Structure formats: structure tokens, C-alpha cells
XYZ file of C-alpha atoms in Angstrom:
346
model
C -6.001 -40.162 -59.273
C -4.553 -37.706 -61.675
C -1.142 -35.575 -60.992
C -3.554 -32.571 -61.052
C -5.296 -33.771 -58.152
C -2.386 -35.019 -55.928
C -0.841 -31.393 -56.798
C -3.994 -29.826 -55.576
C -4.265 -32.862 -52.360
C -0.657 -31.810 -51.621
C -1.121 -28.376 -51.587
C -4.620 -28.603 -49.224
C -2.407 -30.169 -47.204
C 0.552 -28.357 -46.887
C -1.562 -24.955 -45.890
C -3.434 -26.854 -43.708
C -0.433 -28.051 -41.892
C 0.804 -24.152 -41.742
C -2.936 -22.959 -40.629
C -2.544 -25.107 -37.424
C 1.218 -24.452 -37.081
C 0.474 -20.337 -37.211
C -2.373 -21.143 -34.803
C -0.747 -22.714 -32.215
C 2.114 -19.800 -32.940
C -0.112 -17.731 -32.004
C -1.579 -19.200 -29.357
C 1.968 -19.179 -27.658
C 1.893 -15.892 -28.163
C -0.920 -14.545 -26.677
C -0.771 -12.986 -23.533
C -3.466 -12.481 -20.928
C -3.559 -8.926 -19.678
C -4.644 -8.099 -16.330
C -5.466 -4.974 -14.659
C -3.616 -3.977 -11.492
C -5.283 -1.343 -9.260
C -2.289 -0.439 -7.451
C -0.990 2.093 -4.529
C 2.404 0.606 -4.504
C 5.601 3.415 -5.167
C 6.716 3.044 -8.628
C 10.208 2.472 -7.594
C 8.434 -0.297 -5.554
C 6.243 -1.758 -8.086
C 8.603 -2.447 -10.849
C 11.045 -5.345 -9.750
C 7.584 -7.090 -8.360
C 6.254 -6.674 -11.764
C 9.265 -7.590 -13.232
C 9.898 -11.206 -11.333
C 6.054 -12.050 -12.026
C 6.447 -11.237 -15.496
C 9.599 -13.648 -15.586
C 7.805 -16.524 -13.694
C 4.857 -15.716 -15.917
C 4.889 -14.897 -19.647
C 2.021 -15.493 -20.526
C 0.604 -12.785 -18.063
C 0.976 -9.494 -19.045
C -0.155 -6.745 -15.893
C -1.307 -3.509 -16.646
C -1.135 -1.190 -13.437
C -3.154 1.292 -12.642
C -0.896 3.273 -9.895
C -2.105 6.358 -7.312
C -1.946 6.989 -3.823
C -4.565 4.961 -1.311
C -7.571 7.293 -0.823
C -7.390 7.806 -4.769
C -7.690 3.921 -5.850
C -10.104 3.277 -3.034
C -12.434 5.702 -4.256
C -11.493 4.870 -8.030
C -12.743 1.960 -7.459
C -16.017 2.539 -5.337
C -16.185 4.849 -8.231
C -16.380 2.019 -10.592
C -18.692 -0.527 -8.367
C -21.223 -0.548 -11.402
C -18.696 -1.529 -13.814
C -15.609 -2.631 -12.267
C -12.399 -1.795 -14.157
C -9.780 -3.861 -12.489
C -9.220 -7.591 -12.411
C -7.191 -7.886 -9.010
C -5.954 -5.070 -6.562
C -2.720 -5.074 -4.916
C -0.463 -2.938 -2.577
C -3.505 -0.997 -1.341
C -4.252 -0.619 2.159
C -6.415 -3.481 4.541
C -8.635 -0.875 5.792
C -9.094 -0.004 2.110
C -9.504 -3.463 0.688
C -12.005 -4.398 3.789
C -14.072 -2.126 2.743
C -14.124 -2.850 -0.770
C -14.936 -6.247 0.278
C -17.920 -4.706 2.467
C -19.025 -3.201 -0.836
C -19.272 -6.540 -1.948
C -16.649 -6.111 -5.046
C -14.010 -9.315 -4.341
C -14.083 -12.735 -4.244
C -12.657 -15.044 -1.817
C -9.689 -16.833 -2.646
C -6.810 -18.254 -0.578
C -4.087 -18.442 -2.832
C -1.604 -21.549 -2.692
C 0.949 -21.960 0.617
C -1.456 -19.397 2.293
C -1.365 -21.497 5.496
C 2.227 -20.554 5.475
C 1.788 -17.003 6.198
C 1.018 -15.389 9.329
C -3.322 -15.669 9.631
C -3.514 -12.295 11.653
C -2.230 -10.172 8.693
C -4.864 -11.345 6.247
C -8.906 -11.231 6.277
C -10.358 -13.278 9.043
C -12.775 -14.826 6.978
C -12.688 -18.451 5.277
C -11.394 -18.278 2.662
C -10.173 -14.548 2.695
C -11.066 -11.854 0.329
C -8.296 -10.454 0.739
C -4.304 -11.270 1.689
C -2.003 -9.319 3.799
C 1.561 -9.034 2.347
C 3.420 -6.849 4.961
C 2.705 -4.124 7.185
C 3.642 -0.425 7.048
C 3.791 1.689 10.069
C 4.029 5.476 11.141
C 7.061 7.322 11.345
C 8.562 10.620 12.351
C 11.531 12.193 9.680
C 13.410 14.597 12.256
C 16.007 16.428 10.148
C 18.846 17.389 12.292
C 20.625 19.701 10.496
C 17.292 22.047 10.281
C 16.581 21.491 13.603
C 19.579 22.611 15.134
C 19.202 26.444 13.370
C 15.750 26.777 14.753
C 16.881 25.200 18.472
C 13.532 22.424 17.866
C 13.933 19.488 20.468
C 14.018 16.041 18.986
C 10.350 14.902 19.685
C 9.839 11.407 21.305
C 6.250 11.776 21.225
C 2.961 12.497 19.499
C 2.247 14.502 22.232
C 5.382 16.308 21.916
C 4.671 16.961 18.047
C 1.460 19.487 19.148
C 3.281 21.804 21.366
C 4.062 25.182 20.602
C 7.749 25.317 19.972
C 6.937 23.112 16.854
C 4.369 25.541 14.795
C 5.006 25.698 11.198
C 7.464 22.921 11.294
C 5.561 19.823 10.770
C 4.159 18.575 7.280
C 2.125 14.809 7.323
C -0.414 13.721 4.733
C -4.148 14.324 3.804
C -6.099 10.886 5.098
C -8.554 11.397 2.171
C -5.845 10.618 -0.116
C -3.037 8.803 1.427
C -3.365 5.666 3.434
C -0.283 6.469 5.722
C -2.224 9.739 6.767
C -5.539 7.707 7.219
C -3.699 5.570 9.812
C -2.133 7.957 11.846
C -5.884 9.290 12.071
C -7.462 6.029 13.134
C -4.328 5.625 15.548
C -4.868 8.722 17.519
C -8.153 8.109 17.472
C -7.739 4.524 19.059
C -5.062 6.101 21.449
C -6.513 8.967 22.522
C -10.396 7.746 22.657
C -12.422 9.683 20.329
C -12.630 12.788 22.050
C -9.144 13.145 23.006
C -8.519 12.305 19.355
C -9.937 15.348 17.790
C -8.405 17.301 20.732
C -4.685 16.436 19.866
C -5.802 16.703 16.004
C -6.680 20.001 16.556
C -3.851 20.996 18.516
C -1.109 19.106 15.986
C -2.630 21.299 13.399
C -1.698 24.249 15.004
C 1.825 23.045 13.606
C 1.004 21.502 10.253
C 1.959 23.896 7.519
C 0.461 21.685 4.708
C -1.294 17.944 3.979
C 0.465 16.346 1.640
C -1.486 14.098 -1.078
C 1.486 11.522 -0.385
C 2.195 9.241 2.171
C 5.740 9.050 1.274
C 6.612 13.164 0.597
C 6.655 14.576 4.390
C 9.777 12.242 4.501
C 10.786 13.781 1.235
C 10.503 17.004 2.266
C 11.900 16.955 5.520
C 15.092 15.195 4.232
C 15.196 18.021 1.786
C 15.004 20.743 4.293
C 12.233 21.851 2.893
C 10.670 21.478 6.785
C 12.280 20.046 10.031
C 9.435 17.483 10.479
C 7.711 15.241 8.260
C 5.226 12.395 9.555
C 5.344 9.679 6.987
C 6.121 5.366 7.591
C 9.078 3.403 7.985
C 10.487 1.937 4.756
C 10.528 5.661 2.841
C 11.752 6.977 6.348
C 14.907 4.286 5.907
C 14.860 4.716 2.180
C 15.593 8.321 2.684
C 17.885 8.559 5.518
C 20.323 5.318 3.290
C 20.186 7.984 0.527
C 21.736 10.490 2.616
C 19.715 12.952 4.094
C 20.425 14.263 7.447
C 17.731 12.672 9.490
C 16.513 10.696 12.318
C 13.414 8.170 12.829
C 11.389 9.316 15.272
C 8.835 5.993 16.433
C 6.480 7.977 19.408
C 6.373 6.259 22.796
C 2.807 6.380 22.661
C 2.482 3.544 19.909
C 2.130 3.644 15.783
C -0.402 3.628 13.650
C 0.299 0.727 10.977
C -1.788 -0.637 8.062
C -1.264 -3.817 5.788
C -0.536 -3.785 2.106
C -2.666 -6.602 0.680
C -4.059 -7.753 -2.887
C -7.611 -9.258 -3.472
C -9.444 -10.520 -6.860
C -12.158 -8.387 -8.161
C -15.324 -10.396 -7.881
C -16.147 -9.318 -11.927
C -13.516 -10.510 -13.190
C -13.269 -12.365 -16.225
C -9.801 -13.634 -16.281
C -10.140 -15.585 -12.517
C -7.430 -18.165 -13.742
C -4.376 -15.100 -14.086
C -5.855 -13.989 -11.202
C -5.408 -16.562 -9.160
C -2.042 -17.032 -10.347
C -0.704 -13.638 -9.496
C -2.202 -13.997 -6.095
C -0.313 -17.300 -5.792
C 3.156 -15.657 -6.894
C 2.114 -12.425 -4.461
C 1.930 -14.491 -1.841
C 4.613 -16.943 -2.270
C 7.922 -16.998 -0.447
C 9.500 -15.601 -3.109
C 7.646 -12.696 -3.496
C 7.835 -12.148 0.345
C 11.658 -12.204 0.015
C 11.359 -9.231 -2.166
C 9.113 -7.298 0.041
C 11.651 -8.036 2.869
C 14.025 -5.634 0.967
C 11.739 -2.493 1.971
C 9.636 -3.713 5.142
C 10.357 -4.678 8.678
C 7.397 -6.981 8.909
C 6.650 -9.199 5.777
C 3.400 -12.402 5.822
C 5.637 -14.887 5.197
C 7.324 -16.240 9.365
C 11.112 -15.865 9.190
C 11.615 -13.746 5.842
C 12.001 -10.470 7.719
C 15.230 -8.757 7.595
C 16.693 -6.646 10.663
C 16.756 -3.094 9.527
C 19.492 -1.169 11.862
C 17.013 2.653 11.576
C 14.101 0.765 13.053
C 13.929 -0.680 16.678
C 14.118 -4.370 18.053
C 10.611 -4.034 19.481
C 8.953 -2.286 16.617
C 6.057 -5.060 16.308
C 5.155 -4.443 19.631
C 4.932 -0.542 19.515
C 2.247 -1.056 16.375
C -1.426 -0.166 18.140
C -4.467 -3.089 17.775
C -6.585 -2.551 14.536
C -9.731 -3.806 13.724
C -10.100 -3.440 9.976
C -13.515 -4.126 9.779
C -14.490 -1.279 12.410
C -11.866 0.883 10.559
C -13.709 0.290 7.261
C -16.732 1.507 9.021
C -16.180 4.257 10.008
C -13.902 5.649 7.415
C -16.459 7.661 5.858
C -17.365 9.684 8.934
C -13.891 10.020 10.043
C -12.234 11.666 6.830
C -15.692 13.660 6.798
C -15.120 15.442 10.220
C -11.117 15.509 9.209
C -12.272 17.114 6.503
C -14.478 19.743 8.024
C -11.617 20.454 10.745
C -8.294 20.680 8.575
C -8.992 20.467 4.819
C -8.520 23.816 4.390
C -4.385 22.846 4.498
C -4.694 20.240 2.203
C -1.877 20.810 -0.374
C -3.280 21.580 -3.941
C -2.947 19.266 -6.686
């Protein structure tokens, strides 16, 4: 063999050797991307993203954020070509009836027998996985109170009489999921009839329907109103920050709902799928959801919060998620037809 050829030999060789070695570079490198329908608060959402992201690196999620009623008709919306590859912090009443609609597949994610059955979808394996539970809440500010002589309410009941008209802001259960389960609350309370009575009494005092679950708290801590109905953990959230207000839980019981995740059925990346499910519902991941809710999936993770009562499980009303997801459609319809006209522009 000639020097000319062992040159050339050497030199086939020695970019071969880099072809592979930039190859499997690049293979390192390459992320897979998923899509995150999501109705978590930003302020929420980012150290979740960023301990999955640490745990993960080769997973790169791309949220899509908005309030409930927004991503569960987004992605109704979408049932022809789904967009997302997994949804997560959006409501169980939401996420049971995307799985009605057919649209995710069932996966129990690893250590799921750890976590408590009854906040997760009954079937085997689930579709979807509860994560912790939100309930309602009443921000009472005190200080605006007191120049308007308002009563602290202890009730629903209390929140439709007179004395309280103008004073009371809650949101729109078209768009928010904490308004849609104060609805479905009353409703449950109440019976059907009585329902719609108190509904249409309460809005009497409702000056506006926020597109936020999270703003009547907001606003009532800001003076901007004496009363805002809103749920627990921006309640807590906003009273630690300062604001001069009280949590109101009515004797009559609380609406509550579960934040949960589920794997769109189209997906074509099942394996990072899986795998954030897995870290959503680990114990870690729990642990971090303990820092803003009273009631968490995984036994024995909850922390005591001192603004929300010993007994607070026990004051949440009985929900049937399925029969919620039914009739969602004709209950923001009449809501709709009754009280839309307050809805607050966007």
C-alpha cells in the first residue's frame, strides 16, 4: 500500500471517527419538547417547571398557560387536531370531561398506589391524576368593611342579603374553574332550584365576574371591594403579603375542585410523557405543591396552614366529577343567560 493511500485511509478515518463523535454530540443534545396545556398561576408554574427541568434535561416543556374555562375549551377546540402532548394543573371536572371527549389516554404513572385513590379518576388505570385540591374561599377586607359598617359574613347565605349590594366581586364559571365550582356547589347544596334562587339573589350584590379565579382576592385585598369570593391558597397568599383581610370558609360547606394532569391520547412523544407524569406525581413534586395547598395526593405531605381551619377537609361538599362533566354545558349555559351580562370585559 502506497503512503498516498494510508494518507487518504487515515484521513477516511479520522472524519469518520468525528462524524460519529458530532453525532452522538448531538444526540446529547437534543431535547424533547413537550407541550403543557396549563391553568396553573405563573408564579405557581415556574419552580414546578424548574425542578422537572433539573431532574430532566433532556425534556424541555413548553406551556401553554390561561385560566380553566379557557384551556378546557382550547382544547375541545382542538379535538380534531390536538395541540398539546399532556395537560396539567387544570381542573378534574375539566379533565373528566376531556376524557369523556375521548382525548387522553390512561396511564398510572409510577408510585401512584401511593397517593390517595379518591383524588384521581376512578377508572383502571386513570386518565387522569389528582395532584391536590383547591377549595372556595371568602377575602373579607376589614379595613373596608369597617367604613361601610358590613358584618363579617359566616355564610353563603349571608353573602345574598341586602346590606352587602355592590360589595361582592367572584369569578365568571365560563372562564375560571374556581367560579365553576362555587356554581356546582350551590347547586349541590341548595338542590337545583334553590340553587338558581340564591344565584339570583347573590347577584343582586355582585358588581362584576371576574375572568380569574384568583383576582376577587386581589381586589378585595386591594380595597378595590370589601368582598371577593376566590379559593384558599391565593386567599393565604394574599393575606401573608399583607393585606388587611380575613378568610371567610361558609358554614354551609365549600365548593372544591382537583388540579390534575393527564396525557393527550395523540400524542407522539408518550415516553416524556410518561415521565413528567411520573415526576408530577412523585413525592417530590407533592412536597412542592404542599408549599401552596392544604390538601396535596401524596398521605402525610400536607403542611398545617395557620389562615385555614383544622377541619377544612371535612367542610369540602361531595363531587361527582363525572356528573359535573355532564352537565357543565347546561349549567354555564343557564349561568350565562342569568348573569353574563356582569361578566368583566376582556
Amino acid at each position: 500500500m502506497n503512503s498516498s493511500l494510508r494518507r487518504a485511509m487515515r484521513a477516511a478515518a479520522v472524519l469518520a471517527a468525528g462524524l460519529v463523535c458530532a453525532a452522538q454530540a448531538g444526540h446529547a443534545l437534543a431535547k424533547t419538547t413537550l407541550t403543557v396545556y396549563t391553568a396553573w398561576e405563573v408564579e405557581v408554574m415556574r419552580p414546578y417547571a424548574e425542578a422537572f427541568q433539573k431532574a430532566n434535561p433532556d425534556i424541555e416543556i413548553k406551556y401553554v398557560r390561561d385560566s380553566t374555562g379557557v384551556v378546557t375549551a382550547k382544547v375541545l377546540a382542538e379535538k380534531a387536531n390536538p395541540q398539546a402532548d399532556v395537560i396539567a394543573g387544570l381542573a378534574a371536572s375539566s379533565l373528566e370531561l376531556i376524557k369523556q371527549e375521548g382525548l387522553l389516554t390512561p396511564y398510572a404513572p409510577k408510585g401512584f398506589e401511593q397517593l390517595t385513590r379518591a383524588y384521581s379518576d376512578r377508572a383502571n388505570p386513570p386518565s387522569w391524576v389528582g395532584l391536590d385540591v383547591w377549595g372556595a374561599t371568602v377575602c373579607f377586607n376589614t379595613v373596608e368593611a369597617a367604613k361601610r359598617n358590613l358584618p363579617k359574613p359566616t355564610s353563603w347565605e349571608d353573602l345574598a342579603k341586602p346590606i352587602y349590594k355592590g360589595m361582592i366581586v367572584m369569578p365568571n364559571p365560563a372562564t375560571s374553574g374556581t367560579g365553576f365550582l362555587d356554581v356546582t356547589a350551590w347547586l349541590q347544596m341548595f338542590g337545583k332550584d334553590g340553587g338558581w334562587k340564591y344565584m339570583d339573589a347573590l347577584d343582586k350584590n355582585i358588581v362584576k365576574y371576574t375572568h380569574s379565579g384568583s383576582k376577587p382576592c386581589r381586589d378585595a385585598g386591594a380595597g378595590e371591594y370589601p368582598i371577593g369570593i376566590s379559593f384558599e391558597f391565593n386567599a393565604h397568599r394574599t393575606k401573608a403579603a399583607g393585606a388587611p383581610i380575613d378568610l371567610v370558609f361558609p358554614k354551609e360547606g365549600l365548593g372544591y375542585d382537583i388540579e390534575a394532569a393527564g396525557i393527550v391520547k395523540t400524542t407522539k412523544k408518550l415516553d416524556a410523557a410518561k415521565r413528567y407524569m411520573d415526576w408530577l406525581a412523585s413525592k417530590e413534586a407533592n412536597e412542592m405543591y404542599a408549599k401552596d395547598w392544604a390538601i396535596v395526593a401524596y398521605p402525610g405531605v400536607a403542611k398545617k396552614f395557620d389562615t385555614i381551619p383544622a377541619n377544612y377537609p371535612d367542610m369540602l361538599v361531595k363531587n361527582d366529577f363525572t356528573d359535573i362533566a355532564k352537565s357543565r354545558e347546561s349549567v354555564l349555559s343557564e349561568w350565562q343567560k342569568r348573569y353574563g351580562a356582569k361578566s368583566e370585559k376582556k
